[in-house]
């Protein structure tokens, strides 16, 4: 029996971004970037500043163009912006003269141009309630806290029901408590909608909490996706008990070690003849330290004395 071939929802092939300079020497931010994302998967990418994470996201969003390579989503090549891809940036990017409801409704009307006013309002309110902002729908951004503004951005992005959600460090400017609350809400929304997500983060713990896979980028220039770690921590995840999972610390230690040391080492080795052309994939089982072998002690008994005749 032949099993059906499953094609990835998003496929990135040999991507590179090269910027010309006035001195005539081009700067290659990243090159040879290859990865796949399957439908409903939550993928995080992390790496040091300047390695091109946001540039990759902008190319996926259709806001920038790759110098080399191709990106395919749902069987079609990405060639520009589309409502099939929702984007949440580091800043909330809300229209300050509109209320929460009007900001979300603006996106809904762009998606479904034939809907009447009541249909647009009902749909927008569904996502406003989903992010916990019911009762604040008539407030303007100036009347909201930073966390509430970012929730509006999340509601707006989800309201157009995109095939893929792209998130560029959306919680980076929030305090730890607010960030934790919104992360938990995001987990619930993604579980309910089965949303496909590509997210940039500098927070190792955030990546472990949210993602199915974590992509690690080497330092630029000529950055690449050096490693991919499969996150097998069971869902649903609760931050209060996540650290008790046996794979939690092996995954976390591996990520931190890469960011501290291996990202630099990979950069110095990428031009070697035996440098890997594709990312190395790690499973938590590969990261576990083997349990020490316990050698049983010999039985303790009375010493035997052998008398030898001279």
Short mmCIF file of C-alpha atoms in Angstrom, two decimals:
data_model
loop_
_atom_site.label_atom_id
_atom_site.label_comp_id
_atom_site.label_asym_id
_atom_site.label_seq_id
_atom_site.Cartn_x
_atom_site.Cartn_y
_atom_site.Cartn_z
CA UNK A 1 0.00 0.00 0.00
CA UNK A 2 1.39 3.39 -1.05
CA UNK A 3 0.89 6.20 1.46
CA UNK A 4 -0.15 9.62 0.08
CA UNK A 5 2.61 12.21 -0.20
CA UNK A 6 2.06 15.14 2.16
CA UNK A 7 3.40 18.44 0.90
CA UNK A 8 4.48 21.14 3.36
CA UNK A 9 2.16 24.12 3.73
CA UNK A 10 5.10 26.55 3.53
CA UNK A 11 8.30 25.75 1.68
CA UNK A 12 11.36 28.01 1.65
CA UNK A 13 14.02 27.09 -0.88
CA UNK A 14 17.60 28.37 -0.94
CA UNK A 15 16.61 31.85 0.29
CA UNK A 16 19.18 34.68 0.37
CA UNK A 17 19.06 38.45 0.86
CA UNK A 18 21.90 40.56 -0.50
CA UNK A 19 22.18 44.32 -0.10
CA UNK A 20 24.40 46.40 -2.40
CA UNK A 21 26.66 49.01 -0.83
CA UNK A 22 28.19 52.22 -2.13
CA UNK A 23 31.63 50.68 -1.87
CA UNK A 24 30.73 48.02 -4.40
CA UNK A 25 30.99 45.12 -1.98
CA UNK A 26 27.62 43.51 -1.45
CA UNK A 27 26.48 42.45 2.03
CA UNK A 28 24.85 39.02 2.27
CA UNK A 29 22.69 39.03 5.38
CA UNK A 30 21.69 35.37 5.04
CA UNK A 31 21.94 32.67 2.39
CA UNK A 32 21.11 29.00 1.80
CA UNK A 33 18.03 29.25 4.04
CA UNK A 34 15.82 26.19 3.65
CA UNK A 35 12.91 25.07 5.83
CA UNK A 36 9.35 23.76 5.72
CA UNK A 37 6.30 24.39 7.87
CA UNK A 38 3.26 22.13 7.93
CA UNK A 39 -0.36 23.18 8.27
CA UNK A 40 -1.30 24.01 11.87
CA UNK A 41 2.33 24.06 13.05
CA UNK A 42 3.75 26.73 15.37
CA UNK A 43 7.38 27.45 14.51
CA UNK A 44 9.66 29.88 16.33
CA UNK A 45 12.95 31.22 15.00
CA UNK A 46 15.62 32.74 17.21
CA UNK A 47 19.13 34.05 16.80
CA UNK A 48 21.27 37.10 17.45
CA UNK A 49 20.31 40.54 16.17
CA UNK A 50 21.42 41.13 12.59
CA UNK A 51 21.08 37.55 11.37
CA UNK A 52 18.07 38.40 9.18
CA UNK A 53 15.11 36.97 11.10
CA UNK A 54 12.84 39.96 10.44
CA UNK A 55 13.94 40.09 6.80
CA UNK A 56 12.88 36.46 6.35
CA UNK A 57 9.51 37.28 7.93
CA UNK A 58 9.07 40.28 5.62
CA UNK A 59 9.78 38.06 2.62
CA UNK A 60 7.20 35.54 3.84
CA UNK A 61 4.73 38.43 4.25
CA UNK A 62 5.45 39.67 0.74
CA UNK A 63 6.77 42.99 2.06
CA UNK A 64 10.32 42.33 0.83
CA UNK A 65 11.84 40.39 -2.04
CA UNK A 66 14.49 37.70 -1.79
CA UNK A 67 17.68 38.18 -3.79
CA UNK A 68 17.88 34.43 -4.39
CA UNK A 69 15.45 31.60 -3.76
CA UNK A 70 11.72 31.02 -3.63
CA UNK A 71 8.91 30.82 -1.07
CA UNK A 72 5.78 28.76 -1.68
CA UNK A 73 2.68 28.78 0.51
CA UNK A 74 -0.18 26.38 -0.07
CA UNK A 75 1.27 25.46 -3.46
CA UNK A 76 1.64 29.05 -4.73
CA UNK A 77 4.71 31.24 -4.87
CA UNK A 78 4.61 34.32 -2.65
CA UNK A 79 5.04 37.43 -4.78
CA UNK A 80 3.54 40.21 -2.66
CA UNK A 81 1.32 41.03 0.33
CA UNK A 82 -1.89 39.06 0.79
CA UNK A 83 -4.72 38.76 3.28
CA UNK A 84 -3.86 35.07 3.40
CA UNK A 85 -0.96 36.10 5.65
CA UNK A 86 -1.61 38.10 8.80
CA UNK A 87 1.30 40.03 10.34
CA UNK A 88 1.81 41.17 13.93
CA UNK A 89 4.79 43.49 14.29
CA UNK A 90 6.75 44.52 17.39
CA UNK A 91 4.60 47.64 17.60
CA UNK A 92 0.83 47.41 17.65
CA UNK A 93 0.46 49.61 14.50
CA UNK A 94 -3.11 50.63 15.37
CA UNK A 95 -4.88 53.59 13.78
CA UNK A 96 -5.09 56.04 16.69
CA UNK A 97 -8.27 57.79 15.50
CA UNK A 98 -10.26 54.54 15.48
CA UNK A 99 -11.66 52.57 18.40
CA UNK A 100 -10.75 48.96 19.18
CA UNK A 101 -13.84 47.75 17.34
CA UNK A 102 -13.20 50.03 14.38
CA UNK A 103 -9.55 48.93 14.10
CA UNK A 104 -10.55 45.27 13.95
CA UNK A 105 -13.57 45.96 11.74
CA UNK A 106 -11.34 47.76 9.24
CA UNK A 107 -9.42 44.52 8.68
CA UNK A 108 -12.63 42.45 8.52
CA UNK A 109 -14.12 44.76 5.86
CA UNK A 110 -10.92 44.45 3.82
CA UNK A 111 -11.30 40.67 3.86
CA UNK A 112 -15.04 40.37 3.27
CA UNK A 113 -16.03 43.41 1.20
CA UNK A 114 -19.61 42.22 0.61
CA UNK A 115 -20.52 41.87 4.31
CA UNK A 116 -23.01 44.28 5.85
CA UNK A 117 -22.26 46.37 8.94
CA UNK A 118 -23.77 43.89 11.40
CA UNK A 119 -21.84 40.94 9.96
CA UNK A 120 -18.60 42.88 10.21
CA UNK A 121 -19.34 43.94 13.80
CA UNK A 122 -20.30 40.44 14.95
CA UNK A 123 -17.19 38.91 13.42
CA UNK A 124 -14.90 41.60 14.85
CA UNK A 125 -16.44 41.25 18.32
CA UNK A 126 -15.82 37.49 18.29
CA UNK A 127 -12.07 38.07 18.13
CA UNK A 128 -12.14 41.03 20.50
CA UNK A 129 -13.78 38.77 23.06
CA UNK A 130 -11.30 36.01 22.25
CA UNK A 131 -8.39 38.22 23.38
CA UNK A 132 -10.23 39.35 26.51
CA UNK A 133 -11.12 42.91 25.46
CA UNK A 134 -14.91 42.77 25.69
CA UNK A 135 -16.00 46.02 27.33
CA UNK A 136 -13.09 47.97 25.83
CA UNK A 137 -14.27 47.84 22.21
CA UNK A 138 -15.23 51.53 22.15
CA UNK A 139 -11.93 52.80 23.55
CA UNK A 140 -9.25 54.36 21.39
CA UNK A 141 -5.58 53.23 21.51
CA UNK A 142 -4.62 56.21 23.67
CA UNK A 143 -6.92 54.86 26.38
CA UNK A 144 -5.34 51.39 26.38
CA UNK A 145 -2.28 49.93 28.09
CA UNK A 146 0.56 48.47 26.05
CA UNK A 147 -0.67 44.94 26.60
CA UNK A 148 -4.21 45.84 25.55
CA UNK A 149 -2.95 47.49 22.36
CA UNK A 150 -1.04 44.37 21.46
CA UNK A 151 -4.16 42.28 22.07
CA UNK A 152 -6.00 44.47 19.57
CA UNK A 153 -3.24 43.74 17.07
CA UNK A 154 -3.63 40.01 17.71
CA UNK A 155 -7.42 40.22 17.36
CA UNK A 156 -7.07 42.16 14.11
CA UNK A 157 -4.63 39.62 12.65
CA UNK A 158 -6.78 36.62 13.61
CA UNK A 159 -10.01 38.30 12.47
CA UNK A 160 -9.13 38.02 8.78
CA UNK A 161 -8.66 34.27 9.33
CA UNK A 162 -5.31 34.12 7.51
CA UNK A 163 -3.85 30.88 6.27
CA UNK A 164 -0.66 31.81 8.11
CA UNK A 165 0.18 34.19 10.96
CA UNK A 166 3.57 35.94 10.99
CA UNK A 167 4.70 37.43 14.32
CA UNK A 168 7.80 39.60 14.76
CA UNK A 169 8.62 39.68 18.49
CA UNK A 170 5.06 40.77 19.31
CA UNK A 171 5.55 40.68 23.10
CA UNK A 172 9.08 42.06 23.32
CA UNK A 173 8.06 45.48 24.68
CA UNK A 174 5.67 44.14 27.32
CA UNK A 175 6.38 43.54 30.99
CA UNK A 176 6.82 39.94 32.11
CA UNK A 177 3.37 39.55 33.71
CA UNK A 178 1.46 40.99 30.75
CA UNK A 179 3.58 38.98 28.33
CA UNK A 180 2.76 35.77 30.18
CA UNK A 181 -0.98 36.46 30.12
CA UNK A 182 -1.01 37.17 26.36
CA UNK A 183 1.17 34.13 25.64
CA UNK A 184 -1.40 31.95 27.42
CA UNK A 185 -4.20 33.57 25.42
CA UNK A 186 -2.28 32.99 22.19
CA UNK A 187 -1.90 29.30 23.05
CA UNK A 188 -5.66 28.98 23.55
CA UNK A 189 -6.48 30.81 20.32
CA UNK A 190 -4.06 28.72 18.26
CA UNK A 191 -5.44 25.52 19.80
CA UNK A 192 -8.97 26.62 18.89
CA UNK A 193 -8.21 27.81 15.34
CA UNK A 194 -5.36 25.41 14.42
CA UNK A 195 -3.52 28.47 13.12
CA UNK A 196 -0.20 28.06 11.30
CA UNK A 197 2.33 30.43 12.90
CA UNK A 198 5.85 31.65 12.12
CA UNK A 199 7.16 33.69 15.05
CA UNK A 200 10.41 35.51 15.78
CA UNK A 201 11.53 35.65 19.39
CA UNK A 202 14.64 36.30 21.45
CA UNK A 203 13.06 34.63 24.48
CA UNK A 204 14.11 30.99 24.85
CA UNK A 205 11.36 30.23 27.38
CA UNK A 206 8.75 31.79 25.11
CA UNK A 207 9.88 29.57 22.23
CA UNK A 208 9.67 26.45 24.40
CA UNK A 209 6.21 27.37 25.67
CA UNK A 210 4.65 28.19 22.31
CA UNK A 211 6.33 26.26 19.53
CA UNK A 212 6.28 22.84 17.93
CA UNK A 213 9.73 23.41 16.43
CA UNK A 214 12.46 25.96 17.12
CA UNK A 215 14.80 27.10 14.34
CA UNK A 216 18.20 28.46 15.38
CA UNK A 217 20.00 30.93 13.13
CA UNK A 218 23.75 31.40 13.08
CA UNK A 219 25.32 34.84 13.28
CA UNK A 220 25.43 37.07 10.22
CA UNK A 221 26.58 37.99 7.72
CA UNK A 222 25.90 34.88 5.63
CA UNK A 223 23.62 33.65 8.40
CA UNK A 224 21.82 30.35 7.99
CA UNK A 225 19.37 28.18 9.84
CA UNK A 226 21.90 25.97 11.54
CA UNK A 227 19.74 23.77 13.74
CA UNK A 228 16.09 22.82 14.21
CA UNK A 229 14.93 21.48 17.57
CA UNK A 230 11.72 19.45 17.74
CA UNK A 231 9.74 20.52 20.80
CA UNK A 232 7.96 17.40 22.04
CA UNK A 233 6.69 18.82 25.33
CA UNK A 234 3.04 17.72 25.55
CA UNK A 235 0.13 20.06 24.89
CA UNK A 236 -1.76 21.75 26.43
CA UNK A 237 1.16 23.44 28.14
CA UNK A 238 1.06 25.26 31.45
CA UNK A 239 4.03 27.42 32.36
CA UNK A 240 3.69 26.57 36.06
CA UNK A 241 4.54 22.90 35.48
CA UNK A 242 6.45 23.05 32.19
CA UNK A 243 9.82 22.89 33.90
CA UNK A 244 8.88 19.55 35.45
CA UNK A 245 8.78 17.83 32.07
CA UNK A 246 11.86 15.59 31.59
CA UNK A 247 12.76 17.16 28.22
CA UNK A 248 12.41 20.79 29.36
CA UNK A 249 15.93 21.45 30.62
CA UNK A 250 17.73 19.47 27.89
CA UNK A 251 15.89 21.58 25.28
CA UNK A 252 16.48 24.84 27.14
CA UNK A 253 20.16 24.13 27.77
CA UNK A 254 20.64 23.23 24.11
CA UNK A 255 19.06 26.50 22.94
CA UNK A 256 21.05 28.63 25.36
CA UNK A 257 24.30 26.87 24.48
CA UNK A 258 23.67 27.53 20.79
CA UNK A 259 23.00 31.24 21.33
CA UNK A 260 26.01 31.66 23.63
CA UNK A 261 28.64 29.69 21.73
CA UNK A 262 27.61 27.44 18.83
CA UNK A 263 26.04 30.23 16.76
CA UNK A 264 29.49 31.85 16.52
CA UNK A 265 31.25 28.55 15.88
CA UNK A 266 28.85 27.73 13.05
CA UNK A 267 29.60 31.07 11.45
CA UNK A 268 33.33 30.38 11.42
CA UNK A 269 32.84 26.87 10.00
CA UNK A 270 30.19 27.52 7.33
CA UNK A 271 32.79 27.92 4.55
CA UNK A 272 34.58 24.69 5.42
CA UNK A 273 34.42 21.93 2.78
CA UNK A 274 32.44 19.67 5.11
CA UNK A 275 30.03 22.37 6.37
CA UNK A 276 26.42 21.12 6.48
CA UNK A 277 24.19 22.41 3.64
CA UNK A 278 20.94 21.91 5.58
CA UNK A 279 19.97 22.39 9.23
CA UNK A 280 20.74 19.70 11.77
CA UNK A 281 17.55 18.40 13.35
CA UNK A 282 17.52 17.52 17.06
CA UNK A 283 14.95 15.56 19.03
CA UNK A 284 14.76 15.88 22.82
CA UNK A 285 15.83 12.25 23.16
CA UNK A 286 19.09 13.19 21.41
CA UNK A 287 19.66 15.95 23.94
CA UNK A 288 19.17 13.82 27.03
CA UNK A 289 22.30 12.89 28.88
CA UNK A 290 22.60 9.13 29.18
CA UNK A 291 21.95 7.80 32.62
CA UNK A 292 25.12 6.65 34.34
CA UNK A 293 25.66 2.92 34.38
CA UNK A 294 25.58 1.67 37.94
CA UNK A 295 28.00 -1.17 38.50
CA UNK A 296 26.85 -3.32 41.41
CA UNK A 297 29.31 -3.48 44.26
CA UNK A 298 30.75 -6.88 45.07
CA UNK A 299 29.02 -8.64 47.96
CA UNK A 300 30.47 -7.86 51.31
CA UNK A 301 31.31 -10.95 53.31
CA UNK A 302 33.85 -12.38 55.65
CA UNK A 303 37.32 -12.63 54.11
CA UNK A 304 38.49 -16.13 53.32
CA UNK A 305 41.95 -17.02 54.62
CA UNK A 306 43.81 -19.72 52.76
CA UNK A 307 46.62 -21.39 54.65
CA UNK A 308 49.51 -22.50 52.57
CA UNK A 309 51.94 -25.06 53.99
CA UNK A 310 55.52 -23.95 53.73
#
